[in-house]
Amino acid sequence: MGIEDIRLSRRSAIGGAGALVIGLALPAAGRAQGAAKAARPIDPNAYVRIGSDDVVTVFVKHIEFGQGPYTGLATLVAEELDADWARVRAEAAGSNPAIYGNVSLGGIQGTGGSTAIASSYELMRRAGATARAMLVQAAAAEWNVPPAQISVEKGVIRHKASGRSGRFGEFAAAAAKLPAPQDVKLKDPKDFQLIGKTGVRKVDSADKTNGKAKFALDIQTPGMLTVVVARPPRFGAKIGSFDAADALKVRGVKAVKALPSGVAVYATGMWPALKGRSALKIQWDENGAEARGSEEMIAQFRAMAQKPGAVAAKTGDVDAALAAGGELVEAEYVFPFLAHAPMEPLDGYIEWDGKSALARFGSQIQTLDHAALAKALGVPMPQVKIETMLAGGSFGRRATAVAHFATELAEAAKAIGPGTPVKLVWTREDDIHGGYYRPLFVHRMRGAVKDGQVAAWANDIVGQSFAKGTPFEAMMVKDGVDFGMIEGAHQIPYDIPAFRCTVQDDPTPVTTLWWRSVGHTHTGYAVECFVDQLLEKAGKDPVAGRLAMMAKAPRAAGVLRAVAELARWNGPTAANGRARGVAVVESFNSYVAQIAEVSLDENGEPKVHKIWCAVDCGVAVNPDVVRAQAEGGIGYGLGHALYAEVPLVKGAAAVSNFNDYRSLRIMEMPEIEVVIVPSAEPPTGIGEPGVPPVAPAVANALARLGRQRPARLPMVRPA
Amino acid sequence: MTLIAPSIKCASVWGAQPGYSQMAYNITVNGTARAVDVDEDTPLLWVIRDELGLTGTKFGCGAAMCGACTVHMDGQPLRSCSLPISAVSGEITTIEAVDGPEAKAVQQAWVARDVPQCGYCQSGQVMSAVALLREIPKPTDKDIDLAMNGNICRCATYVRIRAAIHDAAKLLEA
Ligand code: FES
Ligand code: FES
């Protein structure tokens, strides 16, 4: 769907008189089927509201969990509106795919794939431009002057010739009565005042520094009960029987109920709920539960990888090229289950009166959560409202195709019965034991170097598909190949005459999920380690060697050059027992290259001193948010590559909390220097693309310190 | 984290169950004396949040491993998730009321650098940073890393935390 299809279709005033509200609706083609059609807008959802107090409120269709859409989308509106940034606020929009559907996610409302800015760039600017045109029209009518003579700057509307001027708030009410223009002109990027400019501060920093920001955990209402659920430790197990007598004796525990997902304890607060839960006696029914551990699964995946799977991409004849002589290079990389472990574990609040419900939580895919809530409660979707709360991180965790959390929330409300509001809280242990992991993966790599050139590349991937059997299958799986398993491995930025990438998937009862940067979490590592290894064999410099193969990947080459310049790259050896490694990864249409400077500490563990990072994400709507996401992505990618694994033993997670699921801490955070490559391309995402290059850059540095590139992650493993 | 000897201020005893006595505890939070009627093993975190309704202090691990629940007791930072109410022996200050030149400097520096991403860990980060600056007005990177290592930020805002603490130290000097 092109932007030309997006037209203003409705305008209405909410929030009382004196407010101008702009809403745009997507044409039918941009909407999801079925459920979404049924949810044709009945209430006037909108993108921007201008109050008589001059405050411009932008309704953000994406969840804010730190990646910056509140600031980003508000910037887009404010730019075209010529608003005063100091008076711009952001608020979560409601759940309504007909208005807030994400064209990059098949039209459902949701956040993922680093698409918030890309899918909003034209749309939100158009909303801002429309509001501006209506304000100008209202002022022109009031002053009796031609609209063309009116200018707008920082929230002030001015007619120069007559010397008249007024603020937005003065004209909001009149503007709201005007018909919305069907077509508005967007600014020439050279005239931008906010987009791409430094010094545009985030809209939510103050409240996130003084404790005022409200998360789902912070919801408290009269009569509300806090719920924790005991779930089966082994994947695929169910409740057999349970005895709640002792739990019910705990002061503050009000009820114990069986839910489809486990045994729920309802209490007046979190502590009695937890005490009640530990007093439960539960027999789990482990028929059909997973009995294997990670080690058995890895052994099986490794065996499977000995044979090629479904071909995801191929050029030339790889088998012939591998057999044609030259130097054969082989590697195998093993990637563990990873939990996302967002700082705020899953939680949510719901009010259910027997006919309708209000759910307030960090909903990442509102449309699927909305449908799941309605289904579990047995009411039509319009009887359910979602209020999207700020969320304490997600990294993919709050976006599940099966909407298991929304379902559990609804089941918890249903089980206690109408009229009792409940807050469902997962603990950290629940989070780490709870599945929806980045799946296990094995990459088997074979390549050949002939006459100093990389002549052949074979990559056989085995892992678990989390898209198959879900609403995302249609989007992600084609001819049996799940794109989410191979992205980044089947199209690499290097010209190699004989290339093949294959994939096999092995379903298990262990629930798995996308994890910040999805397939690139493992393909980035496998590809960038292996190309480095091949270049080492060919006797080439890691940067120059890559560039020589990147004729067809100009933007990837661009960031590689930029990072080499930023770090004053002069080969992989650095002074003081340090070495440097490089990696470049395209993900979600953004390009990131990183150089890591690494040494080994007294325990032989990698110590990462500095990361240089070059980013090309098209127009950087807010350069400081782009930098922040690059920094955070590096920290997130590095922490997991160094330390994190959820090992399964006999079908259950063998780690529980941050003591054994080790997180990056400030001491391990390297210095970071980021350069944003100037670009006029439309903006692409930055929430995820900072993650993939860091682990291979560190591994490639380790290879120059006399270590192997770690064949199994995490790099630091308990003895 | 400071370890505190229990000093139970028992106001009344309820029908107890084995192993846990229940009573009203008198604690001072943000300058106000409060009586709370909870089990003796109730962590201060849940008293602050569920009983007193002060929700700025967060829950991240419940096991003294992440720092999201950091508050001050008599000015010293501690992990409220792991201090039972029966062991509270001093005045508690939470993010809602932390004040003074160090707090002002830290919060100003935090906003100026747009430190927070999701923001969920930041109450705890701010409380730890304020305590650090009260102890060491001009900390080195090393001092910062040592003082802040108990505060996890899953969004990894660490480079900005370091920079903002230096900024705050400069603000205090001025
Ligand atoms: S919640 Fe207290 S340290 Fe994590
Ligand atoms: S800002 Fe998200 S955990 Fe620190």
PDB file of N, CA and C in Angstrom, chain A residues 312-361:
ATOM      1  N   ALA A 312      16.887 -22.276   1.266  1.00  0.00           N
ATOM      2  CA  ALA A 312      16.349 -20.928   1.443  1.00  0.00           C
ATOM      3  C   ALA A 312      16.871 -20.001   0.356  1.00  0.00           C
ATOM      4  N   ALA A 313      18.097 -20.272  -0.110  1.00  0.00           N
ATOM      5  CA  ALA A 313      18.681 -19.470  -1.189  1.00  0.00           C
ATOM      6  C   ALA A 313      19.876 -20.213  -1.745  1.00  0.00           C
ATOM      7  N   LYS A 314      20.086 -20.069  -3.056  1.00  0.00           N
ATOM      8  CA  LYS A 314      21.314 -20.643  -3.602  1.00  0.00           C
ATOM      9  C   LYS A 314      21.748 -19.928  -4.861  1.00  0.00           C
ATOM     10  N   THR A 315      23.068 -19.917  -5.046  1.00  0.00           N
ATOM     11  CA  THR A 315      23.675 -19.390  -6.264  1.00  0.00           C
ATOM     12  C   THR A 315      24.772 -20.372  -6.639  1.00  0.00           C
ATOM     13  N   GLY A 316      24.871 -20.710  -7.900  1.00  0.00           N
ATOM     14  CA  GLY A 316      25.938 -21.613  -8.337  1.00  0.00           C
ATOM     15  C   GLY A 316      25.796 -23.001  -7.722  1.00  0.00           C
ATOM     16  N   ASP A 317      26.836 -23.790  -7.868  1.00  0.00           N
ATOM     17  CA  ASP A 317      26.813 -25.166  -7.370  1.00  0.00           C
ATOM     18  C   ASP A 317      27.786 -25.286  -6.198  1.00  0.00           C
ATOM     19  N   VAL A 318      27.227 -25.226  -4.999  1.00  0.00           N
ATOM     20  CA  VAL A 318      28.062 -25.212  -3.803  1.00  0.00           C
ATOM     21  C   VAL A 318      28.835 -26.506  -3.623  1.00  0.00           C
ATOM     22  N   ASP A 319      28.139 -27.638  -3.817  1.00  0.00           N
ATOM     23  CA  ASP A 319      28.817 -28.914  -3.588  1.00  0.00           C
ATOM     24  C   ASP A 319      30.026 -29.049  -4.507  1.00  0.00           C
ATOM     25  N   ALA A 320      29.838 -28.636  -5.760  1.00  0.00           N
ATOM     26  CA  ALA A 320      30.951 -28.710  -6.714  1.00  0.00           C
ATOM     27  C   ALA A 320      32.077 -27.771  -6.283  1.00  0.00           C
ATOM     28  N   ALA A 321      31.708 -26.558  -5.874  1.00  0.00           N
ATOM     29  CA  ALA A 321      32.732 -25.578  -5.505  1.00  0.00           C
ATOM     30  C   ALA A 321      33.496 -26.022  -4.264  1.00  0.00           C
ATOM     31  N   LEU A 322      32.791 -26.667  -3.314  1.00  0.00           N
ATOM     32  CA  LEU A 322      33.472 -27.140  -2.108  1.00  0.00           C
ATOM     33  C   LEU A 322      34.422 -28.286  -2.441  1.00  0.00           C
ATOM     34  N   ALA A 323      34.081 -29.043  -3.490  1.00  0.00           N
ATOM     35  CA  ALA A 323      34.898 -30.196  -3.862  1.00  0.00           C
ATOM     36  C   ALA A 323      36.025 -29.816  -4.818  1.00  0.00           C
ATOM     37  N   ALA A 324      36.008 -28.562  -5.252  1.00  0.00           N
ATOM     38  CA  ALA A 324      36.930 -28.169  -6.324  1.00  0.00           C
ATOM     39  C   ALA A 324      38.333 -27.841  -5.833  1.00  0.00           C
ATOM     40  N   GLY A 325      38.622 -28.157  -4.586  1.00  0.00           N
ATOM     41  CA  GLY A 325      39.973 -27.869  -4.115  1.00  0.00           C
ATOM     42  C   GLY A 325      40.051 -26.487  -3.511  1.00  0.00           C
ATOM     43  N   GLY A 326      41.238 -26.057  -3.186  1.00  0.00           N
ATOM     44  CA  GLY A 326      41.399 -24.845  -2.398  1.00  0.00           C
ATOM     45  C   GLY A 326      41.357 -25.224  -0.933  1.00  0.00           C
ATOM     46  N   GLU A 327      41.274 -24.215  -0.095  1.00  0.00           N
ATOM     47  CA  GLU A 327      41.284 -24.512   1.332  1.00  0.00           C
ATOM     48  C   GLU A 327      39.877 -24.562   1.872  1.00  0.00           C
ATOM     49  N   LEU A 328      39.569 -25.673   2.518  1.00  0.00           N
ATOM     50  CA  LEU A 328      38.243 -25.866   3.077  1.00  0.00           C
ATOM     51  C   LEU A 328      38.211 -25.287   4.502  1.00  0.00           C
ATOM     52  N   VAL A 329      37.186 -24.518   4.799  1.00  0.00           N
ATOM     53  CA  VAL A 329      37.044 -23.958   6.150  1.00  0.00           C
ATOM     54  C   VAL A 329      35.706 -24.422   6.698  1.00  0.00           C
ATOM     55  N   GLU A 330      35.720 -24.913   7.936  1.00  0.00           N
ATOM     56  CA  GLU A 330      34.464 -25.379   8.516  1.00  0.00           C
ATOM     57  C   GLU A 330      34.267 -24.769   9.892  1.00  0.00           C
ATOM     58  N   ALA A 331      33.022 -24.563  10.234  1.00  0.00           N
ATOM     59  CA  ALA A 331      32.712 -24.054  11.577  1.00  0.00           C
ATOM     60  C   ALA A 331      31.320 -24.508  11.946  1.00  0.00           C
ATOM     61  N   GLU A 332      31.086 -24.541  13.251  1.00  0.00           N
ATOM     62  CA  GLU A 332      29.740 -24.847  13.723  1.00  0.00           C
ATOM     63  C   GLU A 332      29.469 -23.913  14.887  1.00  0.00           C
ATOM     64  N   TYR A 333      28.288 -23.305  14.862  1.00  0.00           N
ATOM     65  CA  TYR A 333      27.935 -22.380  15.936  1.00  0.00           C
ATOM     66  C   TYR A 333      26.651 -22.837  16.595  1.00  0.00           C
ATOM     67  N   VAL A 334      26.657 -22.823  17.921  1.00  0.00           N
ATOM     68  CA  VAL A 334      25.499 -23.276  18.694  1.00  0.00           C
ATOM     69  C   VAL A 334      24.986 -22.124  19.553  1.00  0.00           C
ATOM     70  N   PHE A 335      23.685 -21.891  19.451  1.00  0.00           N
ATOM     71  CA  PHE A 335      23.064 -20.768  20.167  1.00  0.00           C
ATOM     72  C   PHE A 335      22.035 -21.285  21.164  1.00  0.00           C
ATOM     73  N   PRO A 336      22.097 -20.774  22.393  1.00  0.00           N
ATOM     74  CA  PRO A 336      21.233 -21.308  23.464  1.00  0.00           C
ATOM     75  C   PRO A 336      19.826 -20.700  23.447  1.00  0.00           C
ATOM     76  N   PHE A 337      18.943 -21.274  24.232  1.00  0.00           N
ATOM     77  CA  PHE A 337      17.685 -20.608  24.549  1.00  0.00           C
ATOM     78  C   PHE A 337      18.017 -19.332  25.321  1.00  0.00           C
ATOM     79  N   LEU A 338      17.304 -18.266  24.992  1.00  0.00           N
ATOM     80  CA  LEU A 338      17.491 -17.008  25.721  1.00  0.00           C
ATOM     81  C   LEU A 338      16.147 -16.477  26.184  1.00  0.00           C
ATOM     82  N   ALA A 339      16.111 -16.006  27.411  1.00  0.00           N
ATOM     83  CA  ALA A 339      14.935 -15.277  27.891  1.00  0.00           C
ATOM     84  C   ALA A 339      15.144 -13.802  27.587  1.00  0.00           C
ATOM     85  N   HIS A 340      14.061 -13.080  27.391  1.00  0.00           N
ATOM     86  CA  HIS A 340      14.177 -11.645  27.118  1.00  0.00           C
ATOM     87  C   HIS A 340      14.460 -10.869  28.401  1.00  0.00           C
ATOM     88  N   ALA A 341      13.854 -11.363  29.493  1.00  0.00           N
ATOM     89  CA  ALA A 341      14.024 -10.748  30.808  1.00  0.00           C
ATOM     90  C   ALA A 341      13.894  -9.228  30.799  1.00  0.00           C
ATOM     91  N   PRO A 342      12.771  -8.713  30.289  1.00  0.00           N
ATOM     92  CA  PRO A 342      12.578  -7.268  30.397  1.00  0.00           C
ATOM     93  C   PRO A 342      12.561  -6.882  31.873  1.00  0.00           C
ATOM     94  N   MET A 343      13.011  -5.681  32.158  1.00  0.00           N
ATOM     95  CA  MET A 343      13.163  -5.257  33.556  1.00  0.00           C
ATOM     96  C   MET A 343      11.845  -5.395  34.326  1.00  0.00           C
ATOM     97  N   GLU A 344      10.748  -5.050  33.678  1.00  0.00           N
ATOM     98  CA  GLU A 344       9.444  -5.272  34.303  1.00  0.00           C
ATOM     99  C   GLU A 344       8.923  -6.608  33.805  1.00  0.00           C
ATOM    100  N   PRO A 345       8.804  -7.584  34.697  1.00  0.00           N
ATOM    101  CA  PRO A 345       8.251  -8.858  34.226  1.00  0.00           C
ATOM    102  C   PRO A 345       6.820  -8.646  33.734  1.00  0.00           C
ATOM    103  N   LEU A 346       6.251  -9.638  33.067  1.00  0.00           N
ATOM    104  CA  LEU A 346       4.889  -9.502  32.533  1.00  0.00           C
ATOM    105  C   LEU A 346       3.895  -9.207  33.662  1.00  0.00           C
ATOM    106  N   ASP A 347       3.012  -8.298  33.396  1.00  0.00           N
ATOM    107  CA  ASP A 347       1.982  -7.975  34.368  1.00  0.00           C
ATOM    108  C   ASP A 347       0.858  -7.229  33.661  1.00  0.00           C
ATOM    109  N   GLY A 348      -0.301  -7.241  34.293  1.00  0.00           N
ATOM    110  CA  GLY A 348      -1.430  -6.544  33.690  1.00  0.00           C
ATOM    111  C   GLY A 348      -2.598  -6.488  34.650  1.00  0.00           C
ATOM    112  N   TYR A 349      -3.531  -5.631  34.295  1.00  0.00           N
ATOM    113  CA  TYR A 349      -4.677  -5.354  35.164  1.00  0.00           C
ATOM    114  C   TYR A 349      -5.938  -5.500  34.340  1.00  0.00           C
ATOM    115  N   ILE A 350      -6.996  -6.023  34.965  1.00  0.00           N
ATOM    116  CA  ILE A 350      -8.245  -6.158  34.223  1.00  0.00           C
ATOM    117  C   ILE A 350      -9.452  -5.945  35.135  1.00  0.00           C
ATOM    118  N   GLU A 351     -10.457  -5.275  34.581  1.00  0.00           N
ATOM    119  CA  GLU A 351     -11.764  -5.145  35.231  1.00  0.00           C
ATOM    120  C   GLU A 351     -12.767  -5.860  34.355  1.00  0.00           C
ATOM    121  N   TRP A 352     -13.577  -6.702  34.978  1.00  0.00           N
ATOM    122  CA  TRP A 352     -14.531  -7.515  34.209  1.00  0.00           C
ATOM    123  C   TRP A 352     -15.861  -7.477  34.934  1.00  0.00           C
ATOM    124  N   ASP A 353     -16.910  -7.031  34.249  1.00  0.00           N
ATOM    125  CA  ASP A 353     -18.205  -6.931  34.925  1.00  0.00           C
ATOM    126  C   ASP A 353     -19.196  -7.987  34.449  1.00  0.00           C
ATOM    127  N   GLY A 354     -18.688  -8.956  33.705  1.00  0.00           N
ATOM    128  CA  GLY A 354     -19.577 -10.011  33.220  1.00  0.00           C
ATOM    129  C   GLY A 354     -20.052  -9.756  31.800  1.00  0.00           C
ATOM    130  N   LYS A 355     -19.971  -8.484  31.372  1.00  0.00           N
ATOM    131  CA  LYS A 355     -20.377  -8.159  30.000  1.00  0.00           C
ATOM    132  C   LYS A 355     -19.260  -7.478  29.221  1.00  0.00           C
ATOM    133  N   SER A 356     -18.485  -6.708  29.937  1.00  0.00           N
ATOM    134  CA  SER A 356     -17.426  -5.977  29.254  1.00  0.00           C
ATOM    135  C   SER A 356     -16.198  -5.926  30.141  1.00  0.00           C
ATOM    136  N   ALA A 357     -15.078  -5.605  29.508  1.00  0.00           N
ATOM    137  CA  ALA A 357     -13.825  -5.617  30.249  1.00  0.00           C
ATOM    138  C   ALA A 357     -12.942  -4.460  29.838  1.00  0.00           C
ATOM    139  N   LEU A 358     -12.152  -4.000  30.804  1.00  0.00           N
ATOM    140  CA  LEU A 358     -11.097  -3.036  30.533  1.00  0.00           C
ATOM    141  C   LEU A 358      -9.788  -3.672  30.968  1.00  0.00           C
ATOM    142  N   ALA A 359      -8.869  -3.832  30.028  1.00  0.00           N
ATOM    143  CA  ALA A 359      -7.568  -4.411  30.350  1.00  0.00           C
ATOM    144  C   ALA A 359      -6.514  -3.335  30.181  1.00  0.00           C
ATOM    145  N   ARG A 360      -5.657  -3.213  31.167  1.00  0.00           N
ATOM    146  CA  ARG A 360      -4.591  -2.194  31.121  1.00  0.00           C
ATOM    147  C   ARG A 360      -3.259  -2.898  31.299  1.00  0.00           C
ATOM    148  N   PHE A 361      -2.454  -2.919  30.251  1.00  0.00           N
ATOM    149  CA  PHE A 361      -1.158  -3.600  30.348  1.00  0.00           C
ATOM    150  C   PHE A 361      -0.275  -3.202  29.176  1.00  0.00           C
TER     151      PHE A 361
END
